[in-house]
Amino acid sequence: GAVVSQHPSRVICKSGTSVKIECRSLDFQATTMFWYRQFPKQSLMLMATSNEGSKATYEQGVEKDKFLINHASLTLSTLTVTSAHPEDSSFYICSASPGDVNTEAFFGQGTRLTVV
Amino acid sequence: GQNIDQPTEMTATEGAIVQINCTYQTSGFNGLFWYQQHAGEAPTFLSYNVLDGLEEKGRFSSFLSRSKGYSYLLLKELQMKDSASYLCAVRDSNYQLIWGAGTKLIIKP
């Protein structure tokens, strides 16, 4: 099946620093990737839709200047959490689909971000 | 608004059968997905329904009724490793996935 790789799986950073999370589709091209955030015991919250070659589409309430998304190629999207604060600590997950609208979304392994 | 409802938590016994229900109200419908998520891990795909009826895949089956806005995931011969959260998600008319809050399934020996 299709594989999506997300890196790093865990990261601890200091307040005020920036953290970059990568999401790669390993065996298919993804014109669209999705970034989710998940707090403990809660469901996935869509943060933004990453579109290859164009600006990302952010969900209401998500600061685009804080969560920078770059989708420079058909297999790579990056999420950069800028000027991280402890409240940004969460589980971040990316997903992508091979393109057929009838296929499922494949998820990366997720990134556990802890801001201290 | 768009809404996906599923029970917060369920408990079942090893070897038994459990049914997890999901009801939805969305802007359009382009398929319903069930995912399994173990704590601290990303969701993994279980099943996809776009037409009414039952889809069977090993110990897991998923049912859909579009007219009722209803689906269920049926797990048979429960194993301890089935303890996880089960997420129901609907793809709406914009092909966005709308997620339920997930059902935490606890399996007891």
Tab-separated table of C-alpha atoms in Angstrom:
chain	number	residue	atom	x	y	z
A	1	GLY	CA	0.000	0.000	0.000
A	2	ALA	CA	0.902	3.654	-0.266
A	3	VAL	CA	3.357	4.931	2.295
A	4	VAL	CA	3.633	8.343	3.879
A	5	SER	CA	6.699	9.075	5.961
A	6	GLN	CA	6.785	11.797	8.578
A	7	HIS	CA	9.885	13.041	10.356
A	8	PRO	CA	10.787	13.537	13.128
A	9	SER	CA	8.600	11.273	15.238
A	10	ARG	CA	9.430	13.148	18.409
A	11	VAL	CA	10.933	16.558	19.048
A	12	ILE	CA	11.530	18.649	22.124
A	13	CYS	CA	12.315	22.309	21.631
A	14	LYS	CA	12.653	25.435	23.693
A	15	SER	CA	10.063	28.196	23.710
A	16	GLY	CA	10.679	30.737	21.006
A	17	THR	CA	12.439	28.384	18.623
A	18	SER	CA	11.095	26.965	15.370
A	19	VAL	CA	10.539	23.344	14.468
A	20	LYS	CA	10.180	21.850	10.999
A	21	ILE	CA	8.224	18.668	10.360
A	22	GLU	CA	8.516	16.846	7.045
A	23	CYS	CA	5.904	14.731	5.334
A	24	ARG	CA	6.862	12.626	2.325
A	25	SER	CA	4.812	10.388	0.082
A	26	LEU	CA	7.247	7.582	-0.691
A	27	ASP	CA	5.619	5.749	-3.563
A	28	PHE	CA	3.078	8.105	-5.042
A	29	GLN	CA	2.705	11.732	-6.008
A	30	ALA	CA	0.476	13.843	-3.834
A	31	THR	CA	-0.706	17.183	-5.139
A	32	THR	CA	-2.496	17.680	-1.849
A	33	MET	CA	-1.409	16.838	1.656
A	34	PHE	CA	-3.203	17.541	4.903
A	35	TRP	CA	-1.842	18.588	8.261
A	36	TYR	CA	-3.701	17.642	11.422
A	37	ARG	CA	-3.240	18.347	15.074
A	38	GLN	CA	-4.463	16.026	17.786
A	39	PHE	CA	-4.684	16.762	21.474
A	40	PRO	CA	-4.834	13.882	23.973
A	41	LYS	CA	-8.091	11.957	23.896
A	42	GLN	CA	-9.427	14.126	21.082
A	43	SER	CA	-9.948	13.545	17.387
A	44	LEU	CA	-7.950	14.894	14.514
A	45	MET	CA	-8.276	18.608	13.840
A	46	LEU	CA	-7.497	19.695	10.310
A	47	MET	CA	-5.064	22.596	10.400
A	48	ALA	CA	-4.419	23.192	6.734
A	49	THR	CA	-4.463	21.729	3.263
A	50	SER	CA	-1.109	21.822	1.551
A	51	ASN	CA	-1.222	22.297	-2.217
A	52	GLU	CA	1.807	21.624	-4.383
A	53	GLY	CA	3.005	24.769	-6.074
A	54	SER	CA	0.562	27.114	-4.382
A	55	LYS	CA	-0.305	28.534	-1.011
A	56	ALA	CA	-1.751	26.328	1.664
A	57	THR	CA	-5.353	26.665	2.708
A	58	TYR	CA	-5.693	27.161	6.439
A	59	GLU	CA	-8.656	26.262	8.587
A	60	GLN	CA	-10.374	28.929	10.602
A	61	GLY	CA	-8.472	29.777	13.745
A	62	VAL	CA	-5.120	28.453	12.513
A	63	GLU	CA	-2.461	31.160	12.271
A	64	LYS	CA	-0.774	30.899	8.906
A	65	ASP	CA	2.185	32.989	10.039
A	66	LYS	CA	2.792	30.652	12.936
A	67	PHE	CA	2.315	27.382	11.115
A	68	LEU	CA	4.207	27.754	7.865
A	69	ILE	CA	3.475	25.177	5.217
A	70	ASN	CA	5.564	24.569	2.142
A	71	HIS	CA	4.662	22.024	-0.527
A	72	ALA	CA	7.568	22.403	-2.884
A	73	SER	CA	7.268	19.087	-4.679
A	74	LEU	CA	4.724	16.373	-5.386
A	75	THR	CA	6.205	14.205	-2.662
A	76	LEU	CA	7.137	16.605	0.105
A	77	SER	CA	5.280	18.991	2.365
A	78	THR	CA	6.747	20.677	5.420
A	79	LEU	CA	5.111	22.242	8.448
A	80	THR	CA	7.193	24.739	10.429
A	81	VAL	CA	5.976	25.749	13.857
A	82	THR	CA	7.501	29.164	14.385
A	83	SER	CA	8.226	30.800	17.732
A	84	ALA	CA	6.931	27.737	19.500
A	85	HIS	CA	5.106	28.051	22.816
A	86	PRO	CA	4.263	25.324	25.331
A	87	GLU	CA	0.631	25.412	24.177
A	88	ASP	CA	1.845	24.292	20.738
A	89	SER	CA	2.815	20.970	22.295
A	90	SER	CA	0.697	18.391	20.512
A	91	PHE	CA	0.669	15.454	18.128
A	92	TYR	CA	0.950	16.606	14.525
A	93	ILE	CA	-0.011	14.222	11.719
A	94	CYS	CA	0.128	14.579	7.960
A	95	SER	CA	-1.834	12.621	5.420
A	96	ALA	CA	-1.966	12.255	1.667
A	97	SER	CA	-3.888	10.326	-0.942
A	98	PRO	CA	-2.562	8.941	-4.218
A	99	GLY	CA	-5.008	11.042	-6.150
A	100	ASP	CA	-7.965	8.807	-6.767
A	101	VAL	CA	-10.798	10.405	-4.803
A	102	ASN	CA	-12.076	6.972	-3.894
A	103	THR	CA	-8.932	5.917	-2.097
A	104	GLU	CA	-8.257	6.295	1.552
A	105	ALA	CA	-5.942	8.817	3.110
A	106	PHE	CA	-2.593	7.477	4.246
A	107	PHE	CA	-1.071	8.930	7.351
A	108	GLY	CA	2.439	9.660	8.375
A	109	GLN	CA	3.655	8.284	11.681
A	110	GLY	CA	2.932	11.547	13.451
A	111	THR	CA	5.219	13.940	15.303
A	112	ARG	CA	5.018	14.418	19.046
A	113	LEU	CA	6.087	18.007	19.702
A	114	THR	CA	6.942	19.110	23.206
A	115	VAL	CA	7.804	22.750	23.797
A	116	VAL	CA	9.572	23.455	27.073
B	1	GLY	CA	-23.004	22.332	10.338
B	2	GLN	CA	-21.192	19.097	9.782
B	3	ASN	CA	-21.252	16.511	12.493
B	4	ILE	CA	-20.012	13.000	13.112
B	5	ASP	CA	-21.243	11.170	16.219
B	6	GLN	CA	-19.824	8.019	17.722
B	7	PRO	CA	-19.737	6.704	21.278
B	8	THR	CA	-16.881	7.929	23.407
B	9	GLU	CA	-15.951	4.606	24.914
B	10	MET	CA	-16.964	0.955	24.727
B	11	THR	CA	-15.874	-2.128	26.623
B	12	ALA	CA	-15.937	-5.692	25.312
B	13	THR	CA	-14.579	-9.094	26.217
B	14	GLU	CA	-11.793	-10.935	24.434
B	15	GLY	CA	-13.230	-13.336	21.877
B	16	ALA	CA	-16.558	-11.528	21.673
B	17	ILE	CA	-18.095	-9.262	19.024
B	18	VAL	CA	-18.509	-5.498	19.262
B	19	GLN	CA	-20.306	-3.013	17.050
B	20	ILE	CA	-19.234	0.634	16.961
B	21	ASN	CA	-21.834	2.972	15.504
B	22	CYS	CA	-21.311	6.211	13.645
B	23	THR	CA	-23.942	8.705	12.511
B	24	TYR	CA	-23.172	11.645	10.325
B	25	GLN	CA	-24.582	14.877	8.949
B	26	THR	CA	-22.346	16.370	6.312
B	27	SER	CA	-22.401	18.639	3.282
B	28	GLY	CA	-22.516	15.931	0.684
B	29	PHE	CA	-21.114	12.447	0.868
B	30	ASN	CA	-18.193	10.889	-0.961
B	31	GLY	CA	-17.443	7.903	1.191
B	32	LEU	CA	-17.052	6.878	4.813
B	33	PHE	CA	-13.851	5.603	6.368
B	34	TRP	CA	-12.981	3.741	9.521
B	35	TYR	CA	-9.529	4.071	11.019
B	36	GLN	CA	-7.865	2.433	13.998
B	37	GLN	CA	-5.568	4.479	16.169
B	38	HIS	CA	-3.429	3.156	18.985
B	39	ALA	CA	-2.329	5.643	21.612
B	40	GLY	CA	0.558	7.780	20.430
B	41	GLU	CA	0.400	6.471	16.891
B	42	ALA	CA	-1.094	7.709	13.637
B	43	PRO	CA	-4.385	6.263	12.392
B	44	THR	CA	-4.313	3.206	10.173
B	45	PHE	CA	-6.939	2.507	7.541
B	46	LEU	CA	-9.513	-0.210	8.220
B	47	SER	CA	-12.358	0.163	5.736
B	48	TYR	CA	-14.079	2.317	3.163
B	49	ASN	CA	-17.779	2.376	2.245
B	50	VAL	CA	-19.306	4.478	-0.491
B	51	LEU	CA	-22.312	2.325	-1.392
B	52	ASP	CA	-24.943	0.957	0.964
B	53	GLY	CA	-24.274	-2.422	2.418
B	54	LEU	CA	-21.712	-4.458	4.241
B	55	GLU	CA	-18.022	-4.646	3.466
B	56	GLU	CA	-16.211	-7.552	5.079
B	57	LYS	CA	-12.482	-7.764	5.596
B	58	GLY	CA	-11.344	-10.564	7.848
B	59	ARG	CA	-12.452	-9.991	11.428
B	60	PHE	CA	-13.612	-6.480	10.612
B	61	SER	CA	-16.775	-5.500	8.734
B	62	SER	CA	-18.256	-2.098	8.012
B	63	PHE	CA	-21.809	-1.240	7.105
B	64	LEU	CA	-23.252	1.862	5.503
B	65	SER	CA	-26.748	3.261	5.074
B	66	ARG	CA	-26.580	6.562	3.235
B	67	SER	CA	-30.299	7.277	3.604
B	68	LYS	CA	-29.949	7.034	7.381
B	69	GLY	CA	-26.560	8.721	7.618
B	70	TYR	CA	-25.361	5.698	9.544
B	71	SER	CA	-22.455	3.305	9.607
B	72	TYR	CA	-21.104	0.707	11.953
B	73	LEU	CA	-17.835	-1.124	12.364
B	74	LEU	CA	-18.152	-4.708	13.506
B	75	LEU	CA	-15.210	-6.417	15.133
B	76	LYS	CA	-15.360	-10.191	15.628
B	77	GLU	CA	-13.230	-12.558	17.691
B	78	LEU	CA	-11.862	-9.672	19.655
B	79	GLN	CA	-8.206	-9.756	20.621
B	80	MET	CA	-6.427	-7.724	23.267
B	81	LYS	CA	-4.517	-5.892	20.522
B	82	ASP	CA	-7.831	-4.517	19.255
B	83	SER	CA	-7.850	-2.143	22.219
B	84	ALA	CA	-7.561	1.212	20.467
B	85	SER	CA	-9.554	4.209	19.329
B	86	TYR	CA	-11.703	3.783	16.246
B	87	LEU	CA	-12.290	6.862	14.149
B	88	CYS	CA	-15.154	7.362	11.749
B	89	ALA	CA	-14.578	9.892	8.973
B	90	VAL	CA	-16.786	11.107	6.128
B	91	ARG	CA	-15.564	12.694	2.930
B	92	ASP	CA	-17.833	15.592	2.115
B	93	SER	CA	-18.771	17.252	-1.164
B	94	ASN	CA	-15.465	19.158	-1.162
B	95	TYR	CA	-13.594	15.882	-0.633
B	96	GLN	CA	-12.563	17.025	2.820
B	97	LEU	CA	-12.468	14.420	5.550
B	98	ILE	CA	-14.728	15.211	8.500
B	99	TRP	CA	-13.644	13.258	11.556
B	100	GLY	CA	-15.581	11.874	14.467
B	101	ALA	CA	-14.088	12.179	17.936
B	102	GLY	CA	-13.278	8.489	18.006
B	103	THR	CA	-14.481	5.577	20.115
B	104	LYS	CA	-12.077	4.183	22.657
B	105	LEU	CA	-12.490	0.417	22.734
B	106	ILE	CA	-11.344	-1.401	25.841
B	107	ILE	CA	-10.933	-5.171	25.605
B	108	LYS	CA	-11.032	-7.168	28.835
B	109	PRO	CA	-9.775	-10.732	29.236
